[in-house]
PDB file of C-alpha atoms in Angstrom:
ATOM      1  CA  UNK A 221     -23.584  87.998 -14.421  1.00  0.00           C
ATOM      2  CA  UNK A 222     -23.777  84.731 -16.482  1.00  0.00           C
ATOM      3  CA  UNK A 223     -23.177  81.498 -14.623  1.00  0.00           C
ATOM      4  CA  UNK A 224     -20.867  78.480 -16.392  1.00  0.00           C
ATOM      5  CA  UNK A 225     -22.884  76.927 -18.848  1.00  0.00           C
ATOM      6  CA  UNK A 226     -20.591  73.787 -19.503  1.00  0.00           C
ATOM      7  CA  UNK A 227     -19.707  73.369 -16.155  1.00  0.00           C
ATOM      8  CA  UNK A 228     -17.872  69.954 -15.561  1.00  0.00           C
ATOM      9  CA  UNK A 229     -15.864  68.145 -12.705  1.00  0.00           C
ATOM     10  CA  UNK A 230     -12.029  69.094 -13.713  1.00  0.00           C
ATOM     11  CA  UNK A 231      -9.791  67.110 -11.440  1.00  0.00           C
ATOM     12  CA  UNK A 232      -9.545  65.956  -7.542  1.00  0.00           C
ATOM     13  CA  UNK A 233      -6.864  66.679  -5.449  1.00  0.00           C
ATOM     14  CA  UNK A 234      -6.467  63.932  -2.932  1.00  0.00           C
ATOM     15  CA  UNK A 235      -3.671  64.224   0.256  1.00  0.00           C
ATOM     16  CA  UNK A 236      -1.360  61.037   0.735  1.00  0.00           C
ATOM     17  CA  UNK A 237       1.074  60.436   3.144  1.00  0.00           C
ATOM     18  CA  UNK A 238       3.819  58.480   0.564  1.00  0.00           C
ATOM     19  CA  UNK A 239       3.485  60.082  -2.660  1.00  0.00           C
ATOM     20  CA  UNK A 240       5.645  56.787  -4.118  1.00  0.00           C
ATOM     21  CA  UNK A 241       3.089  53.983  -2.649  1.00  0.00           C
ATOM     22  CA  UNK A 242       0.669  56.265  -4.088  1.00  0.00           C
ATOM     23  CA  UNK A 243       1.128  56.682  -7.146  1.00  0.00           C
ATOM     24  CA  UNK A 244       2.121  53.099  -8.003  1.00  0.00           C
ATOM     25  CA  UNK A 245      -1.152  52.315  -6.438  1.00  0.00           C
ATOM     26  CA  UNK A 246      -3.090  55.143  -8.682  1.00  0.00           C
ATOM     27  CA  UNK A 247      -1.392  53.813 -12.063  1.00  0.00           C
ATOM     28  CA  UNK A 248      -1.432  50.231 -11.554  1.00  0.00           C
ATOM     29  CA  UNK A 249      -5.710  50.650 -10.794  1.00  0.00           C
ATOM     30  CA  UNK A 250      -6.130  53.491 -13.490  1.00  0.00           C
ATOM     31  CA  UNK A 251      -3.511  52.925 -15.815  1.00  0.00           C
ATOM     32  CA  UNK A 252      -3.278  56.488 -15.310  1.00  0.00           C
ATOM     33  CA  UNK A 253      -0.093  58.754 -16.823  1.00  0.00           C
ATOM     34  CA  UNK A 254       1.920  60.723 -14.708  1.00  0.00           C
ATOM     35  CA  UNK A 255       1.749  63.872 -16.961  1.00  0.00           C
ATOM     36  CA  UNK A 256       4.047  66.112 -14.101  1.00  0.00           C
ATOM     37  CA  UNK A 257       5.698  65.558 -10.755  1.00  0.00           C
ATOM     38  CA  UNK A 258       7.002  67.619  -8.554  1.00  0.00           C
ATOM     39  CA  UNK A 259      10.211  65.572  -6.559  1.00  0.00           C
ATOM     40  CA  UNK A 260      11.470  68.350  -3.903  1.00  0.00           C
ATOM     41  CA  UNK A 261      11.898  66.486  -0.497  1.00  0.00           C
ATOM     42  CA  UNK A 262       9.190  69.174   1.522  1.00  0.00           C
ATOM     43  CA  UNK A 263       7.193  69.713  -1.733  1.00  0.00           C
ATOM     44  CA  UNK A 264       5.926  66.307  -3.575  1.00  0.00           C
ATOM     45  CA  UNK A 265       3.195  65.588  -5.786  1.00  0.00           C
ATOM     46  CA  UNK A 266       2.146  63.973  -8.653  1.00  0.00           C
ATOM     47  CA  UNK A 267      -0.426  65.180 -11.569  1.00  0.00           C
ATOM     48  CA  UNK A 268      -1.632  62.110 -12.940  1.00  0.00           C
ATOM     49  CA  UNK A 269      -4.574  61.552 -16.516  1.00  0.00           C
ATOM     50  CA  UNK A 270      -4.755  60.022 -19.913  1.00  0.00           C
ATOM     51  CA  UNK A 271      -3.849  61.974 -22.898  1.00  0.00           C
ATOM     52  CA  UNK A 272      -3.645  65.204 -22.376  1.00  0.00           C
ATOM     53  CA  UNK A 273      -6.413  65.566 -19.309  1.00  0.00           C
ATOM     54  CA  UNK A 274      -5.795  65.662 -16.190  1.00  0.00           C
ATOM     55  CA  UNK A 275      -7.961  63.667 -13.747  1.00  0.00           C
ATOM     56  CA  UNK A 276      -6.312  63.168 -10.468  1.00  0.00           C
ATOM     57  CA  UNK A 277      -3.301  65.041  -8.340  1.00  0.00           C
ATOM     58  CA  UNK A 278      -1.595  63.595  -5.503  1.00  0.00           C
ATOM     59  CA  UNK A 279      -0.077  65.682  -2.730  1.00  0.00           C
ATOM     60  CA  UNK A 280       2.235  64.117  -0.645  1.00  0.00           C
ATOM     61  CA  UNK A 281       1.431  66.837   2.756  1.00  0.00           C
ATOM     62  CA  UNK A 282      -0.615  64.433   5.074  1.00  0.00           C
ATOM     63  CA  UNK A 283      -0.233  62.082   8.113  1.00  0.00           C
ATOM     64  CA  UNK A 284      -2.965  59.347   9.236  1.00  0.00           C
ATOM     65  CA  UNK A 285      -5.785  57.894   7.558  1.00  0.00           C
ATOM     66  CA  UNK A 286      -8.767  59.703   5.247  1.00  0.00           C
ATOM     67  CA  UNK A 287     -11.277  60.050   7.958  1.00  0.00           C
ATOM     68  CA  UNK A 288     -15.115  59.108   7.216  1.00  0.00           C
ATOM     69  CA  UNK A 289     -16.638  60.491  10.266  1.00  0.00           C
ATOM     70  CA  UNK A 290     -15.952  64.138   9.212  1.00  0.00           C
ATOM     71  CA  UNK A 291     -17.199  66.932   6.803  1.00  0.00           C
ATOM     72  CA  UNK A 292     -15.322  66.567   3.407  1.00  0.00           C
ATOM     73  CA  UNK A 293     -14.769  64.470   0.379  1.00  0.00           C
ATOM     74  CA  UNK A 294     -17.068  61.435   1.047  1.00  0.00           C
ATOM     75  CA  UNK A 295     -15.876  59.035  -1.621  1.00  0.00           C
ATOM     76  CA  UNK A 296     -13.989  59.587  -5.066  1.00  0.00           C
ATOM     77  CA  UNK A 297     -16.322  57.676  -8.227  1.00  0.00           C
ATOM     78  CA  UNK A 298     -14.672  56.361 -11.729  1.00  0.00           C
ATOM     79  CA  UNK A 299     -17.090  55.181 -14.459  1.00  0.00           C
ATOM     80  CA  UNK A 300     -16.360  53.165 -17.690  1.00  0.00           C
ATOM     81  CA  UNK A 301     -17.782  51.499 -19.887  1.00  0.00           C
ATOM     82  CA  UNK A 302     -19.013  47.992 -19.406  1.00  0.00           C
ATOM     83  CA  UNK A 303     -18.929  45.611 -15.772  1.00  0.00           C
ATOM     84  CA  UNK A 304     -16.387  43.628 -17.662  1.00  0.00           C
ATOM     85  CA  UNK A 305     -14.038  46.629 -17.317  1.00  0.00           C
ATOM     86  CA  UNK A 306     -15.088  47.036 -13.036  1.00  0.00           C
ATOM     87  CA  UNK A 307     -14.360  43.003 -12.681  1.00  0.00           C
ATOM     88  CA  UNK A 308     -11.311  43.597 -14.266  1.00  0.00           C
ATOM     89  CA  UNK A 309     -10.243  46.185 -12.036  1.00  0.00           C
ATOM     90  CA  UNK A 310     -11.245  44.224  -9.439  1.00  0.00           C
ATOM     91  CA  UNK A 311      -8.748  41.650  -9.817  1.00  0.00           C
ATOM     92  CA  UNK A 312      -5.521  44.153 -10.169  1.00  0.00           C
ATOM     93  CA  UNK A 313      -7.100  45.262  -6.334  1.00  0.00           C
ATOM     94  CA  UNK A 314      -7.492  41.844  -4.976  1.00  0.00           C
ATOM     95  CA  UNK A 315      -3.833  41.207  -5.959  1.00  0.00           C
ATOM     96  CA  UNK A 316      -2.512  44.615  -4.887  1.00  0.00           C
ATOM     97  CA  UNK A 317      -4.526  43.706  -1.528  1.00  0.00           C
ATOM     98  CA  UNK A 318      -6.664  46.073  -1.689  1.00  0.00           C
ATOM     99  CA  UNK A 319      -9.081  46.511   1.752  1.00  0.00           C
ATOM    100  CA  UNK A 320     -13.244  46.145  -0.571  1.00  0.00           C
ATOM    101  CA  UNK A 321     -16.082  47.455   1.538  1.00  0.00           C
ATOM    102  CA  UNK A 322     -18.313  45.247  -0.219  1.00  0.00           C
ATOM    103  CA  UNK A 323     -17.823  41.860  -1.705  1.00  0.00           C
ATOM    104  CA  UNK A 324     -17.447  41.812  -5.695  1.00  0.00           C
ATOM    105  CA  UNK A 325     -19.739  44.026  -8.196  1.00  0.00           C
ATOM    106  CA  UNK A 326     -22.817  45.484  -6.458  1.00  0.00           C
ATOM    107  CA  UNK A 327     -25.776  47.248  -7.521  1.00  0.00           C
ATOM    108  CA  UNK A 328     -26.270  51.620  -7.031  1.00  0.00           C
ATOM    109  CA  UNK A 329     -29.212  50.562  -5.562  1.00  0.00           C
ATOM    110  CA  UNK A 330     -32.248  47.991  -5.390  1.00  0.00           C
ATOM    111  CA  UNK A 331     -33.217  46.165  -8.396  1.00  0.00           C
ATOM    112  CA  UNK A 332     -30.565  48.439  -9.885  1.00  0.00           C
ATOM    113  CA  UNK A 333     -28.137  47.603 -13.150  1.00  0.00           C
ATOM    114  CA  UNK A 334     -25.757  50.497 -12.528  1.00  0.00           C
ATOM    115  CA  UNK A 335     -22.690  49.424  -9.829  1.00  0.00           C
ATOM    116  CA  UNK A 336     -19.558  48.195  -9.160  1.00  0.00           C
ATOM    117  CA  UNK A 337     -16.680  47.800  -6.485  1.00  0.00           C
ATOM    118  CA  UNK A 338     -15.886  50.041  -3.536  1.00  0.00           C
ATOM    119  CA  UNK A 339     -12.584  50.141  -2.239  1.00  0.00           C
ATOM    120  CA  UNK A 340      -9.883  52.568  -0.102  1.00  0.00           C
ATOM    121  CA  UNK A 341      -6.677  53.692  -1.491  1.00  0.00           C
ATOM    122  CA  UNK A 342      -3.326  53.311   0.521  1.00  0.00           C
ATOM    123  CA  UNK A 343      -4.530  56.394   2.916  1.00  0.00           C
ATOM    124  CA  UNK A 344      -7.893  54.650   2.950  1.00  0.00           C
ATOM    125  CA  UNK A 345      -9.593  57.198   0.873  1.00  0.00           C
ATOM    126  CA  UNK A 346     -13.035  55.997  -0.151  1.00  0.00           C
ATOM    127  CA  UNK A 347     -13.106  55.113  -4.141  1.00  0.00           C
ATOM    128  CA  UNK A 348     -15.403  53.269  -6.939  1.00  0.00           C
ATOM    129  CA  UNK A 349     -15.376  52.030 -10.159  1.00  0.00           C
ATOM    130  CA  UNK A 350     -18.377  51.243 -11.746  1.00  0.00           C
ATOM    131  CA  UNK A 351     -20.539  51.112 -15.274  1.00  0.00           C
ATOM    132  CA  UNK A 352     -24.033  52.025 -16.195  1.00  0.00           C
ATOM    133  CA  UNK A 353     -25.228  48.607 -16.925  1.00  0.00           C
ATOM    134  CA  UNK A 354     -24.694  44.921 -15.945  1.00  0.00           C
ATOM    135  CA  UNK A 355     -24.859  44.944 -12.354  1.00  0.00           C
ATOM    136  CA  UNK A 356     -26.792  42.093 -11.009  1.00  0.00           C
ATOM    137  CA  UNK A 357     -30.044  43.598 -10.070  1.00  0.00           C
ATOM    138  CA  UNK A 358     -29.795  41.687  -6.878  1.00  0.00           C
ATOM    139  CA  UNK A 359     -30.930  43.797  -3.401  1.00  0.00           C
ATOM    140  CA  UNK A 360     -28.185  46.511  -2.689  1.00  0.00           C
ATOM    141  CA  UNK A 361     -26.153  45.923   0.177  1.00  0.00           C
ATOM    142  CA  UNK A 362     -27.758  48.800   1.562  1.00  0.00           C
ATOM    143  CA  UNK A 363     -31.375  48.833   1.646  1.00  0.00           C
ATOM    144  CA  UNK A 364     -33.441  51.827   0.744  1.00  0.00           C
ATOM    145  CA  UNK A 365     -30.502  53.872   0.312  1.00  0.00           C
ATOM    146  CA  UNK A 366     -27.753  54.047  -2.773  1.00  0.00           C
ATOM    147  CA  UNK A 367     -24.912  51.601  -2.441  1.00  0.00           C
ATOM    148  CA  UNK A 368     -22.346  54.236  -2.810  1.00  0.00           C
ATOM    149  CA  UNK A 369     -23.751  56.645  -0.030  1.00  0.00           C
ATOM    150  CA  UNK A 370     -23.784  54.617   3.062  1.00  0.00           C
ATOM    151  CA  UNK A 371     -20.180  52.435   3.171  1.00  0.00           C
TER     152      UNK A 371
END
């Protein structure tokens, strides 16, 4: 048997509990598309890209909060291009009111350039945005450890 040679992430499913707050929260951050919805009362959801890919579904089938403290998705990671893009993203959160586990752009790790923001969705999923350079290569809010592990 031959295994996947050009394996790559597809998309993430994540469970909300208002599919509506959702996904204006999920477009407004992402600028994402809706590119199909699904708008029967017991069966909601929401497939949501750019162009023609699809990068993130919503599923309106949950109550309470995304919980940290057990097994399962641990955080959900977005990458562009430059930190210019992550500070700009960071002030569409700060005036949606968005809940930041750290404050503004931080580094992956010490002395690193790669970072960005950390932040929960409306259900308090765990999320990031971040680029491959321009971080300030200040210490990382968590020391000895990546940034985007331990939050």
């Amino acid at each position: 048997m031959t295994k996947a040679q050009n394996l790559q992430t597809g998309h993430v499913g994540v469970n909300v509990t208002d599919l509506d707050r959702s996904l204006a929260f999920y477009r407004e951050v992402f600028d994402f598309e809706v590119l199909a919805e699904g708008k029967e009362d017991d069966r909601r959801w929401a497939f949501l890209g750019r162009g023609s890919r699809l990068l993130v579904t919503l599923w309106q089938q949950s109550t309470g909060t995304f919980a940290t403290d057990r097994p399962g998705l641990h955080h959900l990671s977005f990458q562009v291009d430059t930190v210019e893009e992550v500070r700009a993203t960071e002030e569409v959160l700060r005036a949606l009111g968005a809940e930041f586990t750290y404050q503004g752009v931080v580094p992956h790790g010490e002395s690193g350039t790669s970072g960005g923001i950390f932040f929960n969705d409306p259900d308090g999923v765990r999320l990031e945005i971040y680029a491959p350079t321009g971080a300030d290569p200040a210490d990382a809010p968590t020391a000895g450890a990546p940034t985007c592990g331990f939050f």
